[in-house]
Coordinates of C-alpha atoms in Angstrom, one line a residue:
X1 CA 54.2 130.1 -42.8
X2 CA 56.9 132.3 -44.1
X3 CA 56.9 135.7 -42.8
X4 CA 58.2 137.5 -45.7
X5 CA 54.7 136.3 -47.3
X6 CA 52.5 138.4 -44.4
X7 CA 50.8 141.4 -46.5
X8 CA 48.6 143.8 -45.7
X9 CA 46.6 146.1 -48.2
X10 CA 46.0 150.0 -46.5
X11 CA 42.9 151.2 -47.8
X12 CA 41.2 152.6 -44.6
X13 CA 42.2 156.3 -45.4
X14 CA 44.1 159.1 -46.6
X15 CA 45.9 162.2 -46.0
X16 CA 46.3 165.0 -48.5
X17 CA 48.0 168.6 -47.7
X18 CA 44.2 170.1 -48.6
X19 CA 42.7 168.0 -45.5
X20 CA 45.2 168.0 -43.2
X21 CA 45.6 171.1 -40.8
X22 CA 48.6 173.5 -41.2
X23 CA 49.6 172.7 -37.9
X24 CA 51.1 169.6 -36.9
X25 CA 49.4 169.7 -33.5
X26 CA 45.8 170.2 -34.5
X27 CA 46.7 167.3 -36.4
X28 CA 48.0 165.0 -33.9
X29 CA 45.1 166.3 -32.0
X30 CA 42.9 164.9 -34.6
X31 CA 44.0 161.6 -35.3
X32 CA 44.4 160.8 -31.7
X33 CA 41.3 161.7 -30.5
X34 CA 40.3 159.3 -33.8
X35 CA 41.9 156.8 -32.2
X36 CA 40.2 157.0 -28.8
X37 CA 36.9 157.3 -30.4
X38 CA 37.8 154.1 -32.2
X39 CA 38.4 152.6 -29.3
X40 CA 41.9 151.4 -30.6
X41 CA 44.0 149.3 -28.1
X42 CA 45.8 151.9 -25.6
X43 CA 46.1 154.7 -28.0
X44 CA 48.4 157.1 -25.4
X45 CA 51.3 154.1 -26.1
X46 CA 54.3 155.4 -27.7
X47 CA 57.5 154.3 -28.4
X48 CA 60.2 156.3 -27.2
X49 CA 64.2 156.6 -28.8
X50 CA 67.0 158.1 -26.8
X51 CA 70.8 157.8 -27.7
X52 CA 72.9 156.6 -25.1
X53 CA 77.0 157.6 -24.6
X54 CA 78.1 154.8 -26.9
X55 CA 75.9 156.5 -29.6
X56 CA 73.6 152.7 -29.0
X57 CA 69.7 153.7 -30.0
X58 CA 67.5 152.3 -27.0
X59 CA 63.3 152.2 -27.7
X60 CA 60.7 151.2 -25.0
X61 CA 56.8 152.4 -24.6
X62 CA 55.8 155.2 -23.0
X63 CA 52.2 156.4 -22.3
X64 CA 51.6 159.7 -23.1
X65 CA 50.3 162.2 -20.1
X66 CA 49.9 165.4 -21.8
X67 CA 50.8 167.4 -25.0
X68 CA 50.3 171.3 -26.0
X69 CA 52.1 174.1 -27.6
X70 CA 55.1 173.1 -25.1
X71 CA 55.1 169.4 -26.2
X72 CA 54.6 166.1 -25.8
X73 CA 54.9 165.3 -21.5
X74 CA 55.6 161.4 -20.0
X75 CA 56.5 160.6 -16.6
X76 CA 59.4 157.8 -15.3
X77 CA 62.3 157.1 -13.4
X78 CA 65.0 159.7 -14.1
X79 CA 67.8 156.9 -13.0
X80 CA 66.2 154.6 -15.9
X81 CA 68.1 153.9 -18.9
X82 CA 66.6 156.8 -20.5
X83 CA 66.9 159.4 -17.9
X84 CA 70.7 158.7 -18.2
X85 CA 70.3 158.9 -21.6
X86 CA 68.9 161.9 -21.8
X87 CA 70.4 163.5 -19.6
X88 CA 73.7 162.9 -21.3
X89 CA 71.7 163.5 -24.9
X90 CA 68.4 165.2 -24.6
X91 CA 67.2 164.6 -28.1
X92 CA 64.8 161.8 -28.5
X93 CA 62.1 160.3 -30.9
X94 CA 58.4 159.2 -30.5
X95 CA 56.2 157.0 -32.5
X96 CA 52.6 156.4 -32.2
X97 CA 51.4 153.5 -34.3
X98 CA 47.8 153.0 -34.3
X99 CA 47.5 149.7 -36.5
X100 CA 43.4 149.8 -36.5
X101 CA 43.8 152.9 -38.4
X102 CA 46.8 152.1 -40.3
X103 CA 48.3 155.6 -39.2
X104 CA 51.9 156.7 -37.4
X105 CA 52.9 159.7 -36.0
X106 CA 56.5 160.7 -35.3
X107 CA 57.9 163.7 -33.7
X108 CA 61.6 164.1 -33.0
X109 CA 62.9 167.5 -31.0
X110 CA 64.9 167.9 -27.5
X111 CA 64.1 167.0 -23.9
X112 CA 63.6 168.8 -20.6
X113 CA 62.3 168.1 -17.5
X114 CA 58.8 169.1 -16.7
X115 CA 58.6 171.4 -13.7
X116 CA 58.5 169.9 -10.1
X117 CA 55.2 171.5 -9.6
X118 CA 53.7 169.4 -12.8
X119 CA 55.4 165.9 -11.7
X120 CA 53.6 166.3 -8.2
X121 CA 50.7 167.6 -9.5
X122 CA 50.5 164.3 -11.5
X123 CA 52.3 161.7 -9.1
X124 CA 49.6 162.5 -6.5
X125 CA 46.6 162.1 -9.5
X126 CA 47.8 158.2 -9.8
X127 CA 46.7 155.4 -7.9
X128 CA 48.4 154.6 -4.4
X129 CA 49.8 151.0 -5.9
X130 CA 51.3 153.1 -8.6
X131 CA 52.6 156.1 -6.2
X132 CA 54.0 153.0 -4.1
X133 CA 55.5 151.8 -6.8
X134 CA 57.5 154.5 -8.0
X135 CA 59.8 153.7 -4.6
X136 CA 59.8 150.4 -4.6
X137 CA 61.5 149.6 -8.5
X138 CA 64.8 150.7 -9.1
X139 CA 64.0 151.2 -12.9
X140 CA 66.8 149.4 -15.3
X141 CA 68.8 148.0 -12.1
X142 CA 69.7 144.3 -11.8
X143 CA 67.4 142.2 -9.1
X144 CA 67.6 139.1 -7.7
X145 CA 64.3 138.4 -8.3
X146 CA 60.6 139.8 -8.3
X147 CA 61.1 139.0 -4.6
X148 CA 63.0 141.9 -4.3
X149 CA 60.1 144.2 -5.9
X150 CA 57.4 143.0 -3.4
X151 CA 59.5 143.8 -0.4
X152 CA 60.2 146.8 -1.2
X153 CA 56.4 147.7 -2.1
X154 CA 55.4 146.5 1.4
X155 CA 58.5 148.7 2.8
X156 CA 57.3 151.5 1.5
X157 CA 53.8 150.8 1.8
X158 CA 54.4 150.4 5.3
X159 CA 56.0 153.6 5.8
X160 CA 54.1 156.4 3.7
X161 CA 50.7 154.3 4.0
X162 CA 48.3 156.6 2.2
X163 CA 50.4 159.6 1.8
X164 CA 53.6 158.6 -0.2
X165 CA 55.7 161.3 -1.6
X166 CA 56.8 162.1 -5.1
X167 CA 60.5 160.2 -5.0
X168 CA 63.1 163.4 -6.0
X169 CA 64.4 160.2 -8.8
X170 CA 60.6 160.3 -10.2
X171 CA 58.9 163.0 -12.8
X172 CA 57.8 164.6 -16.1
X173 CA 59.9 164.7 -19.6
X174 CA 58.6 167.0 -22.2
X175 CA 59.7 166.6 -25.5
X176 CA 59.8 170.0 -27.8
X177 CA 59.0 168.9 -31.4
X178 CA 61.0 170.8 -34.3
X179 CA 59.8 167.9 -36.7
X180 CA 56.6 166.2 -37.1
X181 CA 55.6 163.0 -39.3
X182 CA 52.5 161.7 -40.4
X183 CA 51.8 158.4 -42.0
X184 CA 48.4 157.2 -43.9
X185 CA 48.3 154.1 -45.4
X186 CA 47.7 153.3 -48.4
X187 CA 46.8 151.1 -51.4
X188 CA 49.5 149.6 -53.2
X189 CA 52.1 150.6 -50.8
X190 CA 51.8 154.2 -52.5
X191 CA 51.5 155.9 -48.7
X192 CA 50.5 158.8 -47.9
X193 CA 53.5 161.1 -45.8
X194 CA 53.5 164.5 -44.8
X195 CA 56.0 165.8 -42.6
X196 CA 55.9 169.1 -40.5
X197 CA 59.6 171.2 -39.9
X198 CA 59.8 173.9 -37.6
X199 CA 61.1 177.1 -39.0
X200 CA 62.8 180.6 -37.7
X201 CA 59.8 182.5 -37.4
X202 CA 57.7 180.0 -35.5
X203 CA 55.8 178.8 -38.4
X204 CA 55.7 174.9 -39.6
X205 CA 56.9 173.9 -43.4
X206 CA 54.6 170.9 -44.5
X207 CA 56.0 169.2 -47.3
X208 CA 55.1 165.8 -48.6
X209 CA 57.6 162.7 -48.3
X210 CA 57.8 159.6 -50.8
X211 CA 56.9 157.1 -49.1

C-alpha cells in the first residue's frame, strides 16, 4: 500500500470561538478530562521539544504530572538530553495528540525547575521500582548493555531498600505557557484552530488560525 494514499476524514467535532472558553486552561482542562473519560490510550502523554546548543530540535514523550495557573509540570533526569538542553535554552514545546478524538493541543513558553519541595513531594508518591529506578539509569548516557541497568537497580535496591532518596540529578520542569494551540478536526481538511497569546496585562488574545 502506498502511504501517501492513507486518508482520514475528521468529523467527530468542532471548535468555534463561541464554545470554547476564553481561557486557554479551562480549555485544556476540558478536552483532557474528555479524553480520560473517553478512555483514550494514555491521555497525560506528551511530546516534548527543546533546542539544544547546535540549535538541533530534539522531541521525546513525557507524561504530564500536574498543570495550573503556573503551568504545565513533568518530572525526569536533569542530566538527560533535555535537562542539558534546557538548561542551556529554557524554552520548550508540548504537544498532546489525542487521535480518538482527533484533537491537539500545543503550548510553547519557558522552563524552570519545580521547587525541591514539589519533586520530593512527588518522587516519594511513585512506586519503589520507579524511585529505584531513578538511581539506577544514567538517562541519555551510553551502556554496555541492559546488563548494566539491572545491576545498578539491585545496587541501589540493596542499599536504600524501602526508603530511597530523591537523587539531587532527579525532579520537576514546569513549563510557563505564553501561547496556546488548539486543533479540532475537521471535514474536508477545513480544521478547526484557535490559538491563545498571552498579553501585557495578563489577559489571553484568542484568534482563529487557517488551518
Amino acid at each position: 500500500m502506498n502511504i501517501a494514499d492513507l486518508r482520514k476524514s475528521y468529523e467527530k467535532a468542532e471548535l468555534s470561538e463561541t464554545a470554547s472558553h476564553a481561557d486557554p486552561l479551562q480549555q485544556f482542562d476540558q478536552w483532557l478530562q474528555e479524553a480520560i473519560r473517553g478512555e483514550v490510550p494514555e491521555p497525560n502523554a506528551m511530546t516534548l521539544a527543546t533546542v539544544g546548543p547546535d540549535l538541533r530540535p530534539s522531541t521525546r514523550v513525557v507524561l504530564i504530572k500536574g498543570y495550573d495557573e503556573r503551568g504545565v509540570v513533568w518530572y525526569t533526569n536533569y542530566q538527560s538530553r533535555k535537562g542539558r538542553e534546557l538548561a542551556g535554552n529554557p524554552f520548550a514545546a508540548l504537544q498532546f495528540h489525542w487521535v480518538e478524538l482527533e484533537r491537539v493541543v500545543r503550548i510553547e513558553g519557558v522552563v524552570e525547575k519545580v521547587s525541591e519541595q514539589e519533586s520530593d513531594a512527588y518522587f516519594h508518591s511513585r512506586p519503589l521500582d520507579s524511585r529505584i529506578g531513578a538511581w539506577a539509569s544514567p538517562q541519555s548516557e551510553v551502556i554496555d548493555s541492559r546488563a548494566v541497568l539491572v545491576a545498578n537497580a539491585a545496587k541501589y535496591g540493596a542499599q536504600f531498600l524501602l526508603k530511597p532518596p530523591r537523587p539531587p540529578h532527579w525532579g520537576g520542569y514546569r513549563l510557563k505557557p505564553d501561547t496556546w494551540q488548539f486543533w479540532q478536526g475537521r471535514k474536508s481538511r477545513l480544521h478547526d484552530r484557535l490559538r491563545y497569546a498571552a498579553q501585557p496585562d495578563g489577559s489571553w488574545l484568542r484568534e482563529r488560525l487557517a488551518p
